[in-house]
mmCIF file of C-alpha atoms in Angstrom:
data_model
loop_
_atom_site.group_PDB
_atom_site.id
_atom_site.type_symbol
_atom_site.label_atom_id
_atom_site.label_comp_id
_atom_site.label_asym_id
_atom_site.label_seq_id
_atom_site.Cartn_x
_atom_site.Cartn_y
_atom_site.Cartn_z
ATOM 1 C CA MET A 1 51.647 -7.675 -60.946
ATOM 2 C CA THR A 2 48.372 -9.471 -60.324
ATOM 3 C CA LEU A 3 47.154 -11.784 -57.589
ATOM 4 C CA ASN A 4 47.822 -15.467 -58.259
ATOM 5 C CA PRO A 5 44.535 -16.907 -59.629
ATOM 6 C CA THR A 6 44.634 -19.861 -57.238
ATOM 7 C CA ALA A 7 44.896 -17.505 -54.261
ATOM 8 C CA ARG A 8 41.517 -16.100 -55.276
ATOM 9 C CA ASN A 9 40.041 -19.483 -54.321
ATOM 10 C CA TYR A 10 40.313 -18.453 -50.691
ATOM 11 C CA SER A 11 37.306 -16.209 -51.342
ATOM 12 C CA VAL A 12 35.068 -19.319 -51.159
ATOM 13 C CA ALA A 13 36.992 -20.952 -48.297
ATOM 14 C CA VAL A 14 36.844 -18.311 -45.565
ATOM 15 C CA ALA A 15 34.709 -20.360 -43.162
ATOM 16 C CA ALA A 16 36.670 -23.554 -43.805
ATOM 17 C CA TYR A 17 39.961 -21.718 -43.342
ATOM 18 C CA GLU A 18 38.916 -20.258 -40.010
ATOM 19 C CA ALA A 19 37.490 -23.595 -38.797
ATOM 20 C CA GLY A 20 40.159 -25.944 -40.079
ATOM 21 C CA ARG A 21 43.444 -24.085 -39.649
ATOM 22 C CA PRO A 22 45.400 -23.983 -36.378
ATOM 23 C CA SER A 23 46.695 -20.940 -34.574
ATOM 24 C CA TYR A 24 50.436 -20.687 -33.852
ATOM 25 C CA PRO A 25 52.596 -21.775 -30.907
ATOM 26 C CA ALA A 26 53.255 -19.276 -28.142
ATOM 27 C CA GLU A 27 56.990 -20.024 -28.471
ATOM 28 C CA ILE A 28 56.959 -18.692 -32.041
ATOM 29 C CA VAL A 29 55.242 -15.458 -31.061
ATOM 30 C CA ALA A 30 57.618 -15.049 -28.102
ATOM 31 C CA ALA A 31 60.614 -15.206 -30.471
ATOM 32 C CA LEU A 32 59.501 -12.052 -32.291
ATOM 33 C CA PRO A 33 60.855 -8.604 -31.314
ATOM 34 C CA LEU A 34 57.447 -7.257 -30.392
ATOM 35 C CA GLN A 35 58.035 -5.214 -27.265
ATOM 36 C CA ALA A 36 60.258 -2.642 -28.979
ATOM 37 C CA ALA A 37 58.135 -2.473 -32.129
ATOM 38 C CA ARG A 38 56.381 0.755 -33.020
ATOM 39 C CA CYS A 39 54.922 -0.420 -36.329
ATOM 40 C CA VAL A 40 54.265 -4.002 -37.455
ATOM 41 C CA VAL A 41 52.914 -5.170 -40.804
ATOM 42 C CA ASP A 42 51.326 -8.616 -41.126
ATOM 43 C CA LEU A 43 51.458 -9.546 -44.820
ATOM 44 C CA GLY A 44 49.020 -12.083 -46.224
ATOM 45 C CA ALA A 45 47.046 -11.874 -43.005
ATOM 46 C CA GLY A 46 44.163 -14.052 -44.210
ATOM 47 C CA THR A 47 41.383 -14.285 -41.619
ATOM 48 C CA GLY A 48 43.757 -12.987 -38.952
ATOM 49 C CA LYS A 49 44.908 -16.064 -37.065
ATOM 50 C CA PHE A 50 48.431 -14.682 -36.673
ATOM 51 C CA THR A 51 47.297 -11.064 -36.628
ATOM 52 C CA ARG A 52 45.254 -11.667 -33.491
ATOM 53 C CA LEU A 53 48.282 -13.117 -31.717
ATOM 54 C CA LEU A 54 50.320 -10.050 -32.659
ATOM 55 C CA LEU A 55 47.565 -7.801 -31.379
ATOM 56 C CA GLU A 56 47.527 -9.639 -28.045
ATOM 57 C CA ASN A 57 51.292 -9.364 -27.568
ATOM 58 C CA LEU A 58 52.210 -5.945 -28.955
ATOM 59 C CA PRO A 59 52.480 -2.860 -26.751
ATOM 60 C CA THR A 60 49.243 -0.887 -26.841
ATOM 61 C CA SER A 61 51.109 2.059 -28.371
ATOM 62 C CA ALA A 62 52.294 0.045 -31.404
ATOM 63 C CA ARG A 63 50.639 0.320 -34.807
ATOM 64 C CA LEU A 64 49.596 -2.989 -36.402
ATOM 65 C CA VAL A 65 48.660 -3.099 -40.090
ATOM 66 C CA ALA A 66 47.194 -6.264 -41.609
ATOM 67 C CA VAL A 67 47.608 -6.599 -45.389
ATOM 68 C CA GLU A 68 45.393 -9.105 -47.227
ATOM 69 C CA PRO A 69 44.562 -9.017 -50.960
ATOM 70 C CA VAL A 70 41.523 -11.354 -50.938
ATOM 71 C CA ALA A 71 38.593 -9.130 -49.991
ATOM 72 C CA GLU A 72 36.538 -11.903 -48.400
ATOM 73 C CA MET A 73 39.443 -12.866 -46.135
ATOM 74 C CA SER A 74 40.228 -9.293 -45.120
ATOM 75 C CA ALA A 75 36.540 -8.672 -44.387
ATOM 76 C CA LYS A 76 36.526 -11.625 -41.987
ATOM 77 C CA LEU A 77 39.705 -10.299 -40.373
ATOM 78 C CA ALA A 78 38.192 -6.856 -39.903
ATOM 79 C CA LYS A 79 35.222 -8.416 -38.092
ATOM 80 C CA GLU A 80 37.389 -10.601 -35.859
ATOM 81 C CA ALA A 81 40.008 -8.095 -34.717
ATOM 82 C CA ASN A 82 40.163 -4.382 -34.011
ATOM 83 C CA VAL A 83 43.065 -3.773 -36.341
ATOM 84 C CA GLU A 84 43.939 -1.597 -39.344
ATOM 85 C CA VAL A 85 43.352 -3.621 -42.515
ATOM 86 C CA ILE A 86 44.618 -2.835 -46.017
ATOM 87 C CA ASN A 87 43.131 -4.833 -48.899
ATOM 88 C CA THR A 88 46.098 -4.905 -51.286
ATOM 89 C CA ARG A 89 48.957 -7.046 -52.568
ATOM 90 C CA ALA A 90 52.352 -7.399 -50.900
ATOM 91 C CA ASP A 91 54.036 -5.358 -53.634
ATOM 92 C CA ALA A 92 51.810 -2.284 -53.262
ATOM 93 C CA ILE A 93 51.627 -1.095 -49.649
ATOM 94 C CA ASP A 94 50.964 2.575 -49.008
ATOM 95 C CA LEU A 95 53.224 3.084 -45.995
ATOM 96 C CA ASP A 96 56.321 5.255 -45.654
ATOM 97 C CA SER A 97 59.770 3.875 -46.431
ATOM 98 C CA GLY A 98 61.672 2.745 -43.358
ATOM 99 C CA SER A 99 58.609 3.164 -41.142
ATOM 100 C CA VAL A 100 58.177 -0.502 -40.136
ATOM 101 C CA ASP A 101 60.042 -2.377 -37.409
ATOM 102 C CA LEU A 102 58.674 -5.866 -38.109
ATOM 103 C CA VAL A 103 57.072 -7.550 -41.118
ATOM 104 C CA THR A 104 55.447 -10.923 -40.517
ATOM 105 C CA CYS A 105 54.286 -13.383 -43.159
ATOM 106 C CA ALA A 106 52.397 -16.286 -41.612
ATOM 107 C CA GLN A 107 51.379 -19.072 -43.989
ATOM 108 C CA ALA A 108 51.838 -16.619 -46.821
ATOM 109 C CA PHE A 109 55.286 -15.787 -48.181
ATOM 110 C CA HIS A 110 55.319 -18.551 -50.816
ATOM 111 C CA TRP A 111 52.450 -16.670 -52.515
ATOM 112 C CA PHE A 112 54.568 -13.567 -53.120
ATOM 113 C CA ASP A 113 58.219 -14.679 -53.081
ATOM 114 C CA ASN A 114 58.949 -12.417 -56.042
ATOM 115 C CA GLU A 115 61.271 -9.485 -56.559
ATOM 116 C CA ALA A 116 58.564 -6.810 -56.496
ATOM 117 C CA SER A 117 57.158 -7.960 -53.153
ATOM 118 C CA VAL A 118 60.565 -8.448 -51.541
ATOM 119 C CA ALA A 119 61.635 -5.006 -52.758
ATOM 120 C CA GLU A 120 58.509 -3.583 -51.100
ATOM 121 C CA ILE A 121 59.248 -5.405 -47.833
ATOM 122 C CA ALA A 122 62.828 -4.095 -47.929
ATOM 123 C CA ARG A 123 61.534 -0.570 -48.579
ATOM 124 C CA LEU A 124 59.151 -0.657 -45.634
ATOM 125 C CA LEU A 125 61.596 -2.062 -43.075
ATOM 126 C CA ARG A 126 63.952 0.266 -41.263
ATOM 127 C CA PRO A 127 67.634 -0.804 -41.189
ATOM 128 C CA GLY A 128 67.874 -3.465 -38.500
ATOM 129 C CA GLY A 129 64.151 -4.232 -38.779
ATOM 130 C CA THR A 130 62.985 -7.837 -38.794
ATOM 131 C CA LEU A 131 61.261 -10.006 -41.383
ATOM 132 C CA ALA A 132 59.583 -13.102 -39.903
ATOM 133 C CA LEU A 133 58.436 -15.941 -42.160
ATOM 134 C CA VAL A 134 56.161 -18.444 -40.407
ATOM 135 C CA TRP A 135 54.529 -21.656 -41.560
ATOM 136 C CA ASN A 136 52.408 -24.325 -39.920
ATOM 137 C CA ASN A 137 53.286 -27.441 -41.910
ATOM 138 C CA ARG A 138 51.314 -30.666 -41.804
ATOM 139 C CA ASP A 139 53.435 -33.248 -40.006
ATOM 140 C CA ASP A 140 53.579 -36.080 -42.530
ATOM 141 C CA ARG A 141 55.467 -38.278 -40.089
ATOM 142 C CA ALA A 142 51.973 -39.282 -38.967
ATOM 143 C CA LEU A 143 50.843 -41.847 -41.541
ATOM 144 C CA TRP A 144 47.260 -40.611 -41.727
ATOM 145 C CA VAL A 145 48.430 -37.023 -42.258
ATOM 146 C CA ASP A 146 50.751 -38.231 -45.004
ATOM 147 C CA ALA A 147 47.784 -40.005 -46.608
ATOM 148 C CA LEU A 148 45.817 -36.740 -46.565
ATOM 149 C CA SER A 149 48.749 -34.940 -48.167
ATOM 150 C CA VAL A 150 49.038 -37.555 -50.906
ATOM 151 C CA MET A 151 45.292 -37.248 -51.566
ATOM 152 C CA ILE A 152 45.252 -33.479 -51.980
ATOM 153 C CA GLU A 153 48.648 -32.966 -53.641
ATOM 154 C CA LYS A 154 47.342 -34.371 -56.917
ATOM 155 C CA TYR A 155 45.273 -31.192 -57.251
ATOM 156 C CA ALA A 156 48.196 -28.828 -56.626
ATOM 157 C CA GLY A 157 49.472 -28.354 -60.158
ATOM 158 C CA ASP A 158 51.826 -25.348 -60.259
ATOM 159 C CA THR A 159 50.285 -23.643 -57.218
ATOM 160 C CA PRO A 160 52.942 -21.851 -55.111
ATOM 161 C CA ARG A 161 53.655 -23.934 -52.005
ATOM 162 C CA GLN A 162 55.969 -23.678 -49.035
ATOM 163 C CA ARG A 163 57.017 -27.277 -49.588
ATOM 164 C CA SER A 164 58.527 -26.435 -52.960
ATOM 165 C CA GLY A 165 61.333 -24.488 -51.287
ATOM 166 C CA HIS A 166 61.287 -21.938 -54.114
ATOM 167 C CA TRP A 167 60.906 -19.123 -51.572
ATOM 168 C CA ARG A 168 64.227 -19.954 -49.877
ATOM 169 C CA TRP A 169 66.124 -17.621 -52.199
ATOM 170 C CA ILE A 170 65.334 -14.782 -49.788
ATOM 171 C CA LEU A 171 67.532 -16.400 -47.113
ATOM 172 C CA LYS A 172 70.542 -15.379 -49.232
ATOM 173 C CA ASP A 173 69.234 -12.048 -50.481
ATOM 174 C CA PRO A 174 71.791 -9.262 -49.770
ATOM 175 C CA ARG A 175 69.071 -6.920 -48.497
ATOM 176 C CA PHE A 176 68.612 -9.226 -45.509
ATOM 177 C CA THR A 177 70.729 -11.213 -43.076
ATOM 178 C CA PHE A 178 69.318 -14.616 -42.171
ATOM 179 C CA GLU A 179 69.544 -14.900 -38.391
ATOM 180 C CA GLN A 180 67.895 -18.134 -37.300
ATOM 181 C CA GLU A 181 65.297 -20.825 -37.875
ATOM 182 C CA ILE A 182 63.091 -22.030 -35.028
ATOM 183 C CA VAL A 183 61.151 -25.295 -35.327
ATOM 184 C CA GLN A 184 58.337 -26.191 -32.951
ATOM 185 C CA ASP A 185 56.031 -29.230 -32.842
ATOM 186 C CA HIS A 186 52.471 -27.938 -32.789
ATOM 187 C CA PRO A 187 49.710 -30.512 -32.173
ATOM 188 C CA HIS A 188 46.308 -29.024 -32.904
ATOM 189 C CA ARG A 189 43.206 -30.448 -31.202
ATOM 190 C CA MET A 190 40.124 -30.026 -33.340
ATOM 191 C CA PRO A 191 36.671 -31.536 -33.950
ATOM 192 C CA ARG A 192 36.803 -34.475 -36.331
ATOM 193 C CA GLN A 193 34.847 -32.418 -38.896
ATOM 194 C CA GLY A 194 37.712 -29.927 -38.781
ATOM 195 C CA VAL A 195 39.960 -32.364 -40.648
ATOM 196 C CA TYR A 196 37.735 -32.076 -43.707
ATOM 197 C CA GLU A 197 37.589 -28.296 -43.253
ATOM 198 C CA ARG A 198 41.397 -28.277 -43.214
ATOM 199 C CA VAL A 199 41.511 -30.209 -46.482
ATOM 200 C CA VAL A 200 39.022 -27.994 -48.338
ATOM 201 C CA SER A 201 40.659 -24.804 -47.044
ATOM 202 C CA THR A 202 43.660 -25.684 -49.219
ATOM 203 C CA SER A 203 43.772 -23.174 -52.057
ATOM 204 C CA TYR A 204 43.805 -25.687 -54.887
ATOM 205 C CA VAL A 205 40.992 -27.748 -53.342
ATOM 206 C CA ALA A 206 38.698 -24.904 -52.285
ATOM 207 C CA ASN A 207 37.249 -24.203 -55.715
ATOM 208 C CA LEU A 208 36.685 -27.790 -56.852
ATOM 209 C CA PRO A 209 33.157 -28.813 -57.886
ATOM 210 C CA ASP A 210 30.906 -30.019 -55.065
ATOM 211 C CA THR A 211 30.883 -33.523 -56.530
ATOM 212 C CA GLU A 212 34.676 -33.650 -56.304
ATOM 213 C CA LYS A 213 34.586 -32.330 -52.750
ATOM 214 C CA ALA A 214 32.090 -35.038 -51.806
ATOM 215 C CA GLY A 215 34.579 -37.624 -52.984
ATOM 216 C CA ILE A 216 37.326 -35.925 -50.975
ATOM 217 C CA ARG A 217 35.109 -36.011 -47.884
ATOM 218 C CA ASP A 218 34.584 -39.766 -48.358
ATOM 219 C CA LYS A 219 38.325 -40.319 -48.783
ATOM 220 C CA THR A 220 39.066 -38.189 -45.709
ATOM 221 C CA ASP A 221 36.621 -40.287 -43.675
ATOM 222 C CA ALA A 222 38.245 -43.464 -44.961
ATOM 223 C CA ILE A 223 41.715 -42.235 -43.983
ATOM 224 C CA LEU A 224 40.505 -41.388 -40.482
ATOM 225 C CA ARG A 225 38.821 -44.777 -40.104
ATOM 226 C CA GLU A 226 42.013 -46.519 -41.203
ATOM 227 C CA ALA A 227 43.880 -44.566 -38.526
ATOM 228 C CA GLY A 228 41.390 -45.639 -35.855
ATOM 229 C CA LEU A 229 39.857 -42.163 -35.674
ATOM 230 C CA GLY A 230 36.570 -42.911 -37.386
ATOM 231 C CA ASP A 231 34.442 -42.554 -34.245
ATOM 232 C CA ALA A 232 36.486 -39.844 -32.541
ATOM 233 C CA ASP A 233 34.760 -36.619 -31.547
ATOM 234 C CA GLU A 234 38.109 -34.828 -31.562
ATOM 235 C CA VAL A 235 41.326 -35.362 -33.476
ATOM 236 C CA VAL A 236 44.842 -34.151 -32.691
ATOM 237 C CA PHE A 237 46.221 -32.950 -36.017
ATOM 238 C CA PRO A 238 50.026 -32.756 -35.817
ATOM 239 C CA TYR A 239 51.846 -29.776 -37.281
ATOM 240 C CA VAL A 240 55.428 -28.573 -37.287
ATOM 241 C CA THR A 241 55.762 -24.791 -37.137
ATOM 242 C CA GLN A 242 58.787 -23.108 -38.720
ATOM 243 C CA LEU A 243 59.913 -19.541 -38.081
ATOM 244 C CA PHE A 244 62.636 -17.897 -40.167
ATOM 245 C CA LEU A 245 63.997 -14.606 -38.822
ATOM 246 C CA LEU A 246 65.822 -12.180 -41.129
ATOM 247 C CA LYS A 247 67.221 -8.736 -40.382
ATOM 248 C CA ARG A 248 67.102 -5.824 -42.830
ATOM 249 C CA THR A 249 70.685 -4.846 -43.657
#
């Protein structure tokens, strides 16, 4: 298998991703079985926003491995956190079978919701081990956030997305038992400029020509002005965080 071509666009969006994306709620991290974990793998770790939270909350004796296929993203992660980093795909991880207690996929699983990757996750996890799927989703109940989503979705094409729901097949996969879903409102305070960074950190926007991005910046500014946020120094960007916990059978 090869890396999805659109995912390669993150190579030019590292700074925007780090600046424009939120971290994750403490309640989501607290729901993970971290204290008993001896080995944790963070798949699709990106620049390490979730990885750093794992590092802060794991026992010091635990091994944490961050897996990220985009070299520019994994390089940023390696600079930001003192953690073991493997630059590879989710279907090709050089760790022993049954050696992992917890696999996390934050903002990532929709990129590799395929049989080869799920078979690799199942191979790595010990029986009774946990798979945690996490997403920060834009909260389109806010009208201005919905307007941003409408603006950027026209560029999506057939890009894998959490919103498609295609990935949900794993919730019924016999190799796993779906245990629970946790939903948490997650308002993210950020500089106003961060809203544009959030937009251009989207995979299918990141690699657009500069002229197209200039138009997107103008439209983003117009949306914020319409929402009464045109002169704001900071903006509260609403998210809803979802956590899906599955146990390896």
